[in-house]
CSV table of C-alpha atoms in Angstrom, one decimal:
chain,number,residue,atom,x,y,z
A,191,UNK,CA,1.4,106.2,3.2
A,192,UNK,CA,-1.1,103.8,2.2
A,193,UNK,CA,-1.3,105.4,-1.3
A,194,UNK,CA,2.6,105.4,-1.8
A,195,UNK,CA,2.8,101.8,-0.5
A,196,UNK,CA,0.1,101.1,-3.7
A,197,UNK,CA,1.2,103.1,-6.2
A,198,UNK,CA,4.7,103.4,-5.7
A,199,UNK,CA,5.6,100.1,-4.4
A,200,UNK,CA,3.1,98.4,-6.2
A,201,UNK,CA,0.8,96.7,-3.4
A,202,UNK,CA,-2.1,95.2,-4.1
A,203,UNK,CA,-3.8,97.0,-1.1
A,204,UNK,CA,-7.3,95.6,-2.4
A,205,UNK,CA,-6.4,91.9,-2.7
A,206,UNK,CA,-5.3,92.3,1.2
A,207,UNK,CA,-8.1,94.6,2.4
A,208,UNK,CA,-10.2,91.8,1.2
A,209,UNK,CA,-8.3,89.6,3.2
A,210,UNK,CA,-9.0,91.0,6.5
A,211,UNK,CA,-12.6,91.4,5.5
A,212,UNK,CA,-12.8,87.7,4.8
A,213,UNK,CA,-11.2,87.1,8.5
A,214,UNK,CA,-13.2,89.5,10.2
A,215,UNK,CA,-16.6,88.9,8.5
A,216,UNK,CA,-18.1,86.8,11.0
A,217,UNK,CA,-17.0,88.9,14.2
A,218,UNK,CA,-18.3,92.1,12.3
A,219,UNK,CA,-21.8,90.7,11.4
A,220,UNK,CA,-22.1,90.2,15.3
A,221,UNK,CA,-21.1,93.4,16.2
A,222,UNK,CA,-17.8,92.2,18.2
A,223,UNK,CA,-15.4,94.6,19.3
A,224,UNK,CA,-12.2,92.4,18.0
A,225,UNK,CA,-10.6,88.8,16.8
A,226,UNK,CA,-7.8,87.6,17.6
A,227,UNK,CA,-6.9,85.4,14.2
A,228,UNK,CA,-3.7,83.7,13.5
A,229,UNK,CA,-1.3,85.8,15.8
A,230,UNK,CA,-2.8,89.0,15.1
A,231,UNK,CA,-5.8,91.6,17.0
A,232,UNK,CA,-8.1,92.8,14.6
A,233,UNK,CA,-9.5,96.0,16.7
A,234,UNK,CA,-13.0,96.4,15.4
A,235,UNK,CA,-15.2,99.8,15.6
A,236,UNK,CA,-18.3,100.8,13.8
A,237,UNK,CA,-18.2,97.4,11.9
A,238,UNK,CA,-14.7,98.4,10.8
A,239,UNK,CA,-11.3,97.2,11.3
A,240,UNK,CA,-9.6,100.3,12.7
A,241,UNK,CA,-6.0,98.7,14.0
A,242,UNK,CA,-4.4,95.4,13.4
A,243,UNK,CA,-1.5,94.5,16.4
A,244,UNK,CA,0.1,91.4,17.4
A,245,UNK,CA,-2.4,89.8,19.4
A,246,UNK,CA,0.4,89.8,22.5
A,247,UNK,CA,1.7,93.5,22.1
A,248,UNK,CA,-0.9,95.0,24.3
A,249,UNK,CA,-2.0,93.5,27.7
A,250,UNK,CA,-3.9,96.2,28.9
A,251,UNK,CA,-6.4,95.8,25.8
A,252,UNK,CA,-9.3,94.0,27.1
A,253,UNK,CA,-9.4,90.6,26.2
A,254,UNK,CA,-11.1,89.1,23.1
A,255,UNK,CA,-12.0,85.7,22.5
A,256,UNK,CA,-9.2,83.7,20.6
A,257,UNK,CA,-11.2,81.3,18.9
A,258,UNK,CA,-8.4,79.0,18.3
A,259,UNK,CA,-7.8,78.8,22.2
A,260,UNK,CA,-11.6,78.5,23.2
A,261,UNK,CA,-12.0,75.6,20.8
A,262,UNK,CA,-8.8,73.8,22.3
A,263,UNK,CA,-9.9,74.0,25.6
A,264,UNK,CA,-13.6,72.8,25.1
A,265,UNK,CA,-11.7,69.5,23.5
């Protein structure tokens, strides 16, 4: 599916890949299991991003720092 979405549809599936490795960079360098950025779960393994959800689709995930949050409440 990825494939088609590229070559078919046209997505720039590189310019967005490097996206989420810009968003994630940090987390993965410290061997985190997940971010929660901007709405959305990152679900890291292996210093990968294996899954992307909306960070409030799953409640039974454990919970992973929203940095966002954490900084609002320290304030």
């Amino acid at each position: 599916m990825l494939r088609y979405l590229e070559r078919v549809v046209g997505i720039d599936v590189e310019t967005h890949r490097r996206e989420v490795e810009r968003r994630v960079a940090t987390a993965v360098e410290m061997g985190a299991c997940g971010l929660v950025s901007d709405g959305f779960r990152y679900t890291i393994s292996d210093f990968r991003v294996t899954t992307v959800t909306p960070a409030s689709s799953d409640p039974g995930m454990p919970r992973m720092i929203n940095r966002r949050r954490l900084d609002d409440r320290l304030d």
